[in-house]
Amino acid sequence: MSSDHATAEEQWSEDPRYRVSNRESVITAVYFASYIVLTIGSAWMIGGNKSIDEISLVLGFPDWLFWSTFALGGVFCVVPYFLIKHLFTDMSLEADGDLPDSRYGERGGATSSGPALADEGR
Amino acid sequence: MQWDVIMPLAVYLLLMIGVAYWAFTKRHSAAAGGMSAQYYIGGRSLGWVVLVFTLLASGASAGTFIGAPGLVYDQGYGWVIAIMGQAPVAFLVLGLLGKRFAILARKLGIVTVVDVLRQRYESGVVVGLAAIGIVVFLTSYMVAQFTGGARVIQALTGVPYLWVVIISAGVVTLYTALGGFLADAVSDTVQGLIMLVGGVVLWVAILTAVGGMPSVTERVARQDPELLLLPGAGEFTTSLLFSYFVVFGLMAVALPHLTVRAMSYRDTDAMHKAMFMGPIIMTVFTLGFATMGVVARVLMPNIETGDLAVPELIIDMLPGPLAGALLTAPLAAIMSTVDSMLLIVSATIVRDLYVTYIKPSTSDRRASTMGSTVSALCGLVVLLLALRPPEYLEYLVIFSIGGLGSMFFVPLLGGLYWRRANTTAAILSMLGGLTTFVVTTQWLPEAALGFDPNVVAVFVSMVLFVVGAYAGPPPSQNVLIKFWGTNRDVQRVLARERGESAPAQAN
């Protein structure tokens, strides 16, 4: 159909790269959520509301600080490497690029039509 | 005047002027039609090294190198945990905005964050709010950076405050006005490397000088045991720590000077490498300087303001030239943050207000020249404001960051990921988020229920966003196609919006 006539009924399809990108965003969010929970959680479980006599030293730092920031912080520095290596996808970023292969569905697989979108919108 | 300390600082400043000259020559070689995009976004050409350093150096400001150790000095190790919330910031900015953001920006020719909001929400009110927010908050943040840094450098070197502000602000303004994004990114890389090396050298040098961490900690345990405890002198709670992680980590995604970097990289390889190098480098910056607050407390218990803790430590413990070299780290942190912000304020005024609303016929070359002029003027305004210093550095930083975060976070990410998001949602969430932030910060801290006002502001902003999305009409189909469609569909819509007849291709 000619785009001159294209109005509310216009046919269009979602860029297949966006689904892959969205999945990576979810992975990022899960990473940060676990980072928050584990860092603060471990600091508090180990050192929360203790007196100075109850705190032992690890490499010269209070135990709660060492385990939550140095040790766990180190772990969370390494985790991104594996996340990216195994779960992130190389793809073209150019405006009219596409996914490198069809693992994530054929091009235009997420076709949306005008009326269906309008339903979702209301 | 301490000339041995001043010399390395002077060398560093000369190096920055060299960067300005290099970027200026580079800029003139930009292709016709791409000059403005070259000035504001570096032609989307960044590789991973420059990308990761420009992200981190723009994010890590005087707060990381002066403010955070100052708070650790005053209130103990709890602040080290709080500030570690920023460690994954590069991972978050690139990962949450994602490849989709980089692709979108290429399809729609976007070079500013306000441009994203304008095209997504099609509303002058949204653009106006965003523009005012950026100009006001980023300007006050820049002023805070210079006043904090200049006070420290004056105290240490004897160079008068006035001259420190004029010279450092002058150099930043010079290379930003002349060289734009590329000068910023390259100088950020130099500055980031200085901060990284500085963080490591500081640790090794100071710990060698004091005979290791255990002896320091034993003395702290006798003198000020509160510094080693949780909640400790900072009166931390889990909800307060959670708040700082959200503020320093998550909300940084929506800070315009960081967001814009998520559309500046060349390819996914650059993005991936920056994503796994980012947390490592930021962790070194953060831990290297923040933990020094406690060391300073042992060695120099009587420093009048926490902001001076680490700088005084450096000067006291290390020989002059090495001290001067290490002090370039906080100065570099300040300048690398300010340069990116200057450019955002300039882009907002020129691209988002002038070219969009006042004179759409502005040529690319003219817009690029105006960019330089406006950057220079903004730098001048910041410089003049910085001659009258405000009080507590880190709190000012949190205030401006919080203002921007509570305005931008929800509409930006909501608009990117939720098709139902519309103009009403954006306006309500921006106004509601900002109002909540200001009211809970200034008048009703107890309404934050033990959380930082930022967190409450983002929550309120989110609720209003959803309410607005269902109260107002859904976004137009053009918007949906532009933000979700394939390039063929997007270009068809853009052509129609420009009023051109559609290309007669088979469809």
XYZ file of C-alpha atoms in Angstrom:
629
model
C 0.000 0.000 0.000
C 1.174 3.489 -0.669
C 2.097 5.458 2.418
C 0.113 8.447 1.192
C -2.993 6.670 2.320
C -1.467 5.251 5.402
C -3.237 6.576 8.461
C -4.715 4.734 11.405
C -4.613 1.412 9.607
C -0.955 1.679 8.707
C 0.926 -1.620 8.670
C 4.268 -1.649 10.421
C 6.525 -4.144 12.082
C 8.703 -3.985 15.164
C 12.447 -3.898 14.725
C 13.516 -7.448 15.685
C 16.655 -6.079 17.379
C 14.551 -4.400 20.049
C 13.391 -7.679 21.555
C 16.970 -8.794 22.049
C 17.894 -5.394 23.467
C 14.945 -5.486 25.869
C 16.040 -8.866 27.179
C 19.515 -7.479 27.846
C 17.980 -4.570 29.755
C 16.135 -7.032 31.978
C 19.411 -8.877 32.637
C 21.022 -5.554 33.593
C 18.193 -4.765 35.983
C 18.427 -8.202 37.636
C 22.186 -7.710 38.039
C 21.692 -4.407 39.828
C 18.884 -5.731 42.013
C 21.096 -8.607 43.171
C 23.984 -6.200 43.701
C 21.837 -4.049 46.012
C 20.385 -6.944 47.965
C 23.637 -8.861 48.412
C 25.876 -5.878 49.224
C 23.590 -4.225 51.751
C 22.298 -7.559 53.028
C 25.756 -8.984 53.700
C 27.014 -5.778 55.315
C 24.039 -5.731 57.642
C 24.021 -9.434 58.438
C 27.708 -9.435 59.286
C 28.105 -6.059 60.962
C 24.694 -4.539 61.685
C 24.179 -3.303 65.269
C 27.324 -4.891 66.666
C 29.642 -3.380 69.218
C 33.273 -2.706 68.443
C 34.399 -5.856 70.336
C 32.259 -8.092 68.134
C 33.825 -6.853 64.910
C 36.833 -8.752 63.600
C 39.277 -7.483 61.029
C 39.933 -8.900 57.570
C 43.066 -7.476 55.930
C 42.782 -4.530 58.268
C 39.167 -3.690 57.432
C 36.075 -4.363 59.541
C 34.711 -7.759 58.449
C 31.364 -6.378 57.264
C 33.066 -3.813 55.015
C 35.531 -6.312 53.617
C 32.991 -8.968 52.671
C 30.312 -6.618 51.359
C 32.412 -4.191 49.330
C 35.837 -5.698 48.632
C 34.875 -9.352 48.218
C 31.359 -8.995 46.811
C 32.358 -5.878 44.895
C 35.070 -7.970 43.275
C 32.577 -10.668 42.361
C 30.266 -8.092 40.815
C 33.178 -6.794 38.755
C 33.653 -10.240 37.212
C 29.989 -11.142 36.693
C 29.422 -8.603 33.842
C 32.119 -10.335 31.798
C 30.213 -13.611 31.815
C 26.816 -11.983 31.375
C 28.029 -10.201 28.269
C 29.936 -13.142 26.879
C 27.030 -15.553 27.150
C 23.846 -13.514 27.159
C 24.497 -10.389 25.102
C 24.241 -10.292 21.306
C 26.475 -8.560 18.825
C 24.383 -6.736 16.263
C 24.429 -3.833 13.881
C 23.439 -0.509 15.443
C 22.856 1.149 12.096
C 19.375 2.504 11.443
C 18.557 -0.162 8.859
C 20.639 -2.947 10.373
C 19.303 -6.309 11.424
C 20.115 -9.195 13.724
C 23.136 -11.227 12.623
C 21.155 -14.484 12.396
C 17.633 -15.737 12.836
C 18.042 -17.238 16.304
C 15.697 -14.661 17.759
C 12.938 -14.947 15.209
C 12.662 -13.982 11.599
C 12.793 -10.416 10.522
C 9.403 -8.847 10.962
C 8.313 -11.714 13.176
C 6.812 -9.277 15.643
C 4.456 -7.739 13.139
C 1.882 -5.478 14.677
C -1.097 -4.182 12.802
C -2.831 -0.900 13.355
C -6.073 -2.180 14.861
C -4.316 -4.586 17.232
C -2.165 -1.768 18.567
C -5.142 0.468 18.979
C -6.717 -2.202 21.170
C -3.619 -2.453 23.271
C -3.598 1.319 23.550
C -7.057 1.474 25.088
C 52.659 29.255 47.171
C 53.705 25.609 47.003
C 55.343 25.521 43.609
C 56.310 21.843 43.711
C 52.609 20.982 44.131
C 51.453 23.534 41.573
C 53.770 22.362 38.784
C 52.039 19.008 38.041
C 48.676 20.784 38.130
C 49.935 23.327 35.609
C 51.257 20.575 33.332
C 47.865 18.888 33.495
C 46.075 22.110 32.531
C 48.422 22.639 29.586
C 47.666 19.103 28.446
C 43.954 19.955 28.450
C 44.609 23.005 26.291
C 46.409 20.691 23.874
C 43.282 18.507 23.750
C 41.235 21.602 22.931
C 43.459 22.430 19.998
C 43.456 18.859 18.680
C 39.657 18.588 18.836
C 39.254 21.961 17.197
C 41.247 20.893 14.148
C 39.432 17.565 14.084
C 36.068 19.277 14.156
C 36.703 21.245 11.008
C 37.243 18.038 9.129
C 33.687 16.862 9.921
C 31.500 16.132 6.920
C 29.104 18.789 5.737
C 25.700 18.332 7.366
C 27.212 16.450 10.299
C 28.899 19.360 12.067
C 26.303 19.851 14.746
C 26.090 16.093 15.438
C 29.889 16.040 15.535
C 29.936 18.884 18.069
C 27.325 17.408 20.406
C 27.791 13.659 20.078
C 31.171 13.097 18.426
C 29.582 11.577 15.333
C 28.658 8.376 17.281
C 32.191 7.126 16.854
C 33.414 6.206 20.342
C 35.373 2.991 20.877
C 35.304 1.214 24.226
C 38.250 2.930 25.929
C 36.986 6.446 25.359
C 33.399 5.334 26.005
C 34.088 3.805 29.400
C 36.291 6.652 30.592
C 33.995 9.406 29.385
C 31.064 7.688 31.105
C 32.889 7.172 34.380
C 34.766 10.465 34.439
C 31.546 12.337 33.697
C 29.807 10.419 36.453
C 32.580 10.539 39.055
C 32.808 14.124 40.185
C 34.267 15.970 43.134
C 31.769 13.888 45.118
C 33.797 10.718 44.570
C 37.239 12.201 45.171
C 36.602 14.876 47.780
C 33.026 14.613 49.102
C 32.876 10.865 49.739
C 36.193 10.578 51.627
C 35.061 13.656 53.565
C 31.889 11.908 54.667
C 33.886 8.778 55.560
C 36.225 11.002 57.587
C 33.286 12.501 59.491
C 30.931 9.521 59.773
C 32.825 6.329 59.075
C 32.888 3.313 56.773
C 29.120 3.213 56.284
C 29.600 5.820 53.572
C 31.952 3.513 51.681
C 29.070 1.075 51.234
C 26.659 3.871 50.320
C 28.962 5.270 47.670
C 29.653 1.795 46.237
C 26.160 2.065 44.753
C 27.857 3.905 41.898
C 30.270 1.073 41.032
C 28.123 -0.464 38.261
C 27.070 2.908 36.814
C 28.548 2.336 33.329
C 27.005 -1.132 33.192
C 23.640 0.354 34.132
C 23.669 3.322 31.760
C 24.641 1.190 28.766
C 22.629 -1.875 29.770
C 19.343 -0.301 30.825
C 19.102 2.134 27.938
C 20.505 -0.625 25.796
C 21.250 -1.114 22.157
C 17.726 -0.050 21.390
C 18.550 3.484 22.540
C 21.618 3.644 20.289
C 19.631 2.321 17.307
C 16.699 4.670 17.962
C 19.006 7.664 18.108
C 20.457 6.738 14.720
C 17.042 6.213 13.130
C 15.613 9.477 14.438
C 18.815 11.536 14.264
C 18.659 12.251 18.005
C 21.635 13.886 19.747
C 20.117 15.071 23.050
C 17.995 13.575 25.803
C 15.413 16.327 25.499
C 15.096 15.358 21.841
C 14.178 11.817 22.908
C 11.441 13.188 25.185
C 10.204 15.629 22.524
C 9.843 12.960 19.862
C 8.332 10.447 22.273
C 5.798 12.739 23.947
C 5.266 15.402 21.243
C 4.703 18.095 23.848
C 6.127 21.567 24.305
C 5.345 21.354 28.027
C 7.530 18.266 28.417
C 10.349 19.927 26.477
C 10.000 23.124 28.528
C 10.097 21.286 31.861
C 13.042 19.178 30.770
C 14.967 22.170 29.455
C 14.420 24.253 32.599
C 15.382 21.291 34.772
C 18.588 20.719 32.849
C 19.668 24.355 32.794
C 18.913 25.047 36.475
C 20.134 21.797 38.031
C 23.192 21.235 35.893
C 24.278 24.836 36.345
C 24.034 24.592 40.132
C 25.861 21.255 40.035
C 28.680 22.737 37.962
C 28.987 25.651 40.372
C 29.171 23.235 43.300
C 31.965 21.348 41.560
C 34.131 24.407 41.084
C 33.553 25.911 44.517
C 34.324 22.593 46.214
C 37.424 21.965 44.146
C 38.750 25.497 44.267
C 38.475 25.722 48.054
C 40.503 22.541 48.356
C 43.173 23.640 45.909
C 43.434 27.040 47.535
C 43.884 25.454 50.949
C 46.657 23.209 49.665
C 48.611 25.304 47.209
C 48.052 28.844 48.387
C 46.783 29.889 44.956
C 43.895 32.320 45.616
C 40.369 30.867 45.219
C 39.545 33.470 42.575
C 42.383 32.334 40.330
C 41.712 28.643 40.778
C 38.108 29.153 39.661
C 39.042 31.412 36.764
C 41.793 29.137 35.451
C 40.077 25.765 35.860
C 36.677 26.980 34.635
C 38.414 28.863 31.857
C 40.237 25.775 30.584
C 37.109 23.588 30.681
C 35.124 26.233 28.867
C 37.849 26.635 26.287
C 38.113 23.014 25.248
C 34.378 22.389 25.457
C 33.502 25.439 23.392
C 36.165 24.717 20.794
C 36.138 20.959 20.577
C 32.683 19.853 21.737
C 31.876 16.239 22.566
C 35.041 14.756 21.133
C 37.256 17.111 23.152
C 35.217 16.205 26.229
C 35.452 12.496 25.580
C 39.183 12.524 24.897
C 39.971 14.802 27.841
C 37.719 12.565 29.980
C 39.876 9.635 28.955
C 43.065 11.403 29.972
C 41.367 12.552 33.187
C 39.938 9.087 33.857
C 43.374 7.517 33.494
C 44.774 10.107 35.905
C 42.038 9.249 38.426
C 42.637 5.507 38.014
C 46.394 5.718 38.424
C 45.875 8.294 41.197
C 43.540 5.954 43.104
C 46.032 3.091 42.984
C 49.147 5.183 43.729
C 47.391 6.911 46.613
C 46.621 3.561 48.216
C 50.069 2.136 47.820
C 51.842 5.342 48.858
C 49.709 6.083 51.905
C 49.560 2.507 53.150
C 53.320 2.193 52.811
C 53.727 5.429 54.726
C 51.438 4.422 57.618
C 52.532 0.782 57.782
C 49.414 -0.977 56.539
C 45.701 -0.948 57.178
C 45.584 -3.092 60.372
C 47.563 -0.533 62.389
C 45.286 2.264 61.136
C 42.171 0.344 62.064
C 43.476 -0.509 65.525
C 44.032 3.165 66.217
C 40.562 4.046 64.920
C 39.065 1.363 67.167
C 40.629 3.116 70.171
C 39.994 6.747 69.121
C 36.661 6.658 67.248
C 35.115 3.155 67.296
C 31.878 4.604 65.864
C 33.590 4.920 62.463
C 33.920 1.141 62.185
C 30.313 0.314 63.040
C 26.994 -0.072 61.324
C 24.782 2.019 61.733
C 27.730 3.933 63.235
C 28.148 7.697 63.263
C 26.303 8.053 59.938
C 23.174 6.536 61.553
C 22.693 4.316 58.533
C 19.722 2.053 58.053
C 19.141 -0.536 55.342
C 16.535 1.716 53.724
C 18.968 4.615 53.706
C 21.703 2.475 52.099
C 19.171 1.188 49.567
C 18.343 4.824 48.783
C 21.956 5.714 48.056
C 22.320 2.728 45.733
C 19.259 3.927 43.836
C 20.480 7.530 43.737
C 24.138 6.937 42.830
C 23.580 3.894 40.600
C 20.128 3.568 39.109
C 19.098 7.217 38.792
C 22.415 8.068 37.117
C 20.958 6.373 34.036
C 18.648 9.360 33.609
C 21.254 12.071 34.178
C 21.362 13.813 30.801
C 25.167 14.046 30.662
C 25.414 10.278 31.158
C 22.352 9.273 29.108
C 23.715 11.044 26.042
C 26.789 8.799 26.164
C 24.574 5.784 25.582
C 24.031 7.004 22.032
C 27.629 7.919 21.308
C 29.332 4.542 20.844
C 30.374 3.062 17.534
C 29.229 -0.544 17.777
C 28.145 -3.299 20.147
C 31.756 -4.386 20.676
C 32.584 -0.965 22.160
C 29.449 -1.163 24.301
C 30.129 -4.676 25.599
C 33.737 -3.963 26.553
C 32.795 -0.688 28.248
C 30.110 -2.585 30.175
C 32.504 -5.042 31.756
C 35.421 -2.674 32.245
C 33.192 0.008 33.786
C 32.456 -1.636 37.145
C 36.111 -2.594 37.645
C 37.416 0.927 37.076
C 34.660 2.590 39.099
C 35.271 0.222 42.010
C 38.946 1.242 42.054
C 38.050 4.970 41.946
C 35.513 4.582 44.700
C 37.327 2.333 47.145
C 40.722 3.907 46.523
C 39.646 7.354 47.600
C 36.715 6.725 49.978
C 38.584 4.407 52.374
C 41.274 7.073 52.722
C 38.783 9.082 54.783
C 39.405 6.784 57.758
C 43.175 6.862 57.304
C 43.050 10.653 57.334
C 41.000 10.554 60.537
C 43.767 8.648 62.305
C 46.669 10.679 61.006
C 45.021 14.101 61.106
C 42.085 14.098 63.547
C 41.635 17.871 63.580
C 40.813 18.847 60.000
C 38.108 21.507 60.013
C 36.048 20.185 57.095
C 35.823 16.628 55.813
C 36.277 17.841 52.236
C 39.899 18.574 53.044
C 40.639 15.138 54.518
C 42.116 13.334 51.525
C 43.809 16.379 49.982
C 45.502 17.209 53.304
C 46.523 13.574 53.650
C 48.116 13.656 50.213
C 50.016 16.856 50.927
C 51.134 15.723 54.377
C 52.316 12.245 53.535
C 53.765 12.530 50.052
C 56.572 14.558 48.440
C 55.450 17.749 46.650
C 55.522 16.728 42.993
C 53.809 13.367 43.653
C 51.231 15.150 45.815
C 50.607 17.622 43.000
C 50.239 14.779 40.521
C 47.710 13.019 42.770
C 45.780 16.244 43.293
C 45.185 16.412 39.561
C 42.792 13.475 40.140
C 40.101 15.481 41.952
C 40.691 18.407 39.601
C 40.316 16.059 36.628
C 37.147 14.622 38.168
C 35.656 18.082 38.441
C 36.638 19.161 34.950
C 35.494 15.946 33.290
C 32.074 16.240 34.888
C 31.685 19.921 34.149
C 32.694 19.605 30.481
C 29.928 17.082 29.786
C 27.375 19.173 31.618
C 28.343 22.367 29.817
C 27.750 20.605 26.544
C 24.332 19.319 27.651
C 23.214 22.785 28.732
C 24.487 24.198 25.451
C 22.750 21.477 23.411
C 19.516 22.071 25.290
C 19.556 25.778 24.544
C 20.697 25.540 20.928
C 19.227 22.270 19.603
C 16.177 21.728 21.772
C 14.967 25.289 22.197
C 16.412 27.557 19.507
C 16.509 25.283 16.468
C 13.339 23.365 17.381
C 11.048 26.207 18.370
C 12.520 29.538 17.344
C 14.286 29.050 14.050
C 13.967 25.586 12.497
C 15.666 26.816 9.323
C 19.009 27.241 11.160
C 21.748 25.685 9.064
C 23.891 22.880 10.440
C 27.026 25.021 10.271
C 25.284 27.883 12.072
C 23.931 25.553 14.797
C 27.424 24.190 15.326
C 28.923 27.677 15.673
C 26.111 28.705 18.016
C 26.885 25.597 20.070
C 30.405 26.864 20.667
C 29.219 30.346 21.587
C 26.545 29.115 23.983
C 28.971 26.666 25.632
C 31.378 29.539 26.195
C 28.632 31.737 27.666
C 27.419 28.961 29.985
C 30.968 28.410 31.158
C 31.227 32.104 31.924
C 27.976 32.084 33.927
C 29.165 29.094 35.971
C 32.489 30.802 36.576
C 30.817 33.968 37.844
C 28.438 32.025 40.114
C 31.321 29.965 41.495
C 32.974 33.079 42.861
C 30.378 32.925 45.678
C 30.734 29.476 47.281
C 27.941 27.379 48.892
C 28.283 25.221 52.059
C 28.373 21.428 52.014
C 29.635 19.863 48.816
C 28.187 16.369 48.722
C 24.713 17.477 49.809
C 24.543 20.002 46.977
C 25.578 17.254 44.614
C 22.817 15.016 45.902
C 20.325 17.861 45.597
C 20.923 18.646 41.927
C 21.344 15.008 40.956
C 18.137 14.187 42.806
C 16.252 16.983 41.093
C 17.265 15.752 37.654
C 16.805 12.101 38.528
C 13.335 12.593 39.933
C 12.318 14.523 36.808
C 13.858 12.353 34.086
C 14.132 8.763 35.298
C 10.519 7.657 34.953
C 9.529 9.508 31.747
C 12.754 8.479 29.994
C 12.715 4.758 30.778
C 8.917 4.589 30.829
C 8.731 6.180 27.403
C 11.336 3.829 25.997
C 9.811 0.615 27.270
C 6.061 1.182 27.646
C 3.915 1.835 24.588
C 1.015 3.175 26.618
C 3.139 6.030 28.035
C 1.791 9.364 26.815
C 2.084 13.123 27.243
C -0.151 13.278 30.319
C 1.956 10.605 32.000
C 5.189 12.444 31.226
C 3.999 15.829 32.497
C 2.452 14.412 35.673
C 5.483 12.295 36.524
C 7.990 15.063 35.895
C 6.099 17.642 37.964
C 5.091 15.154 40.646
C 8.581 13.690 40.979
C 10.258 17.053 41.273
C 7.657 18.449 43.680
C 7.877 15.404 45.912
C 11.653 15.638 45.930
C 11.745 19.305 46.862
C 8.979 19.071 49.473
C 10.401 15.991 51.222
C 13.925 17.413 51.148
C 13.079 20.882 52.390
C 10.015 20.632 54.561
C 8.837 17.111 55.239
C 11.779 14.713 55.663
C 9.610 12.447 57.828
C 7.292 11.876 54.834
C 10.157 9.948 53.227
C 9.595 7.155 55.801
C 13.293 6.616 56.404
C 14.220 6.569 52.733
C 16.096 9.260 50.880
C 13.701 11.831 49.327
C 14.911 10.755 45.857
C 13.494 7.294 46.261
C 10.131 8.610 47.384
C 10.160 11.091 44.494
C 10.800 8.345 41.935
C 8.073 6.215 43.465
C 5.521 9.045 43.333
C 6.665 9.858 39.809
C 6.092 6.233 38.787
C 2.590 6.130 40.243
C 1.646 9.395 38.518
C 3.133 8.081 35.278
C 0.811 5.077 35.288
C -2.197 7.180 36.313
C -1.464 9.712 33.573
C -0.979 7.009 30.966
C -4.489 5.698 31.533
C -6.099 9.100 32.105
C -4.853 10.707 28.907
C -5.198 9.643 25.256
C -2.723 7.011 24.004
C 0.292 8.158 21.990
C -0.166 8.622 18.259
C 0.624 5.813 15.900
C 3.472 7.883 14.459
C 5.175 7.869 17.842
C 4.780 4.124 18.211
C 6.243 3.516 14.760
C 9.146 5.908 15.407
C 10.035 4.230 18.700
C 9.327 0.589 17.851
C 9.205 0.203 14.080
C 11.801 -0.952 11.591
C 13.803 1.718 9.837
C 11.662 1.478 6.694
C 8.543 2.290 8.709
C 10.310 4.996 10.699
C 11.668 6.773 7.638
C 8.198 6.688 6.041
C 6.758 8.447 9.101
C 9.605 10.968 9.236
C 9.177 11.785 5.549
C 5.466 12.310 6.091
C 6.171 14.574 9.087
C 8.520 16.668 6.998
C 5.651 17.046 4.548
C 7.510 15.344 1.754
C 5.719 13.080 -0.635
C 6.455 9.482 0.216
C 9.158 7.726 -1.760
C 7.476 5.663 -4.453
C 8.956 2.351 -3.508
C 7.158 -0.958 -3.625
C 5.948 -1.832 -0.182
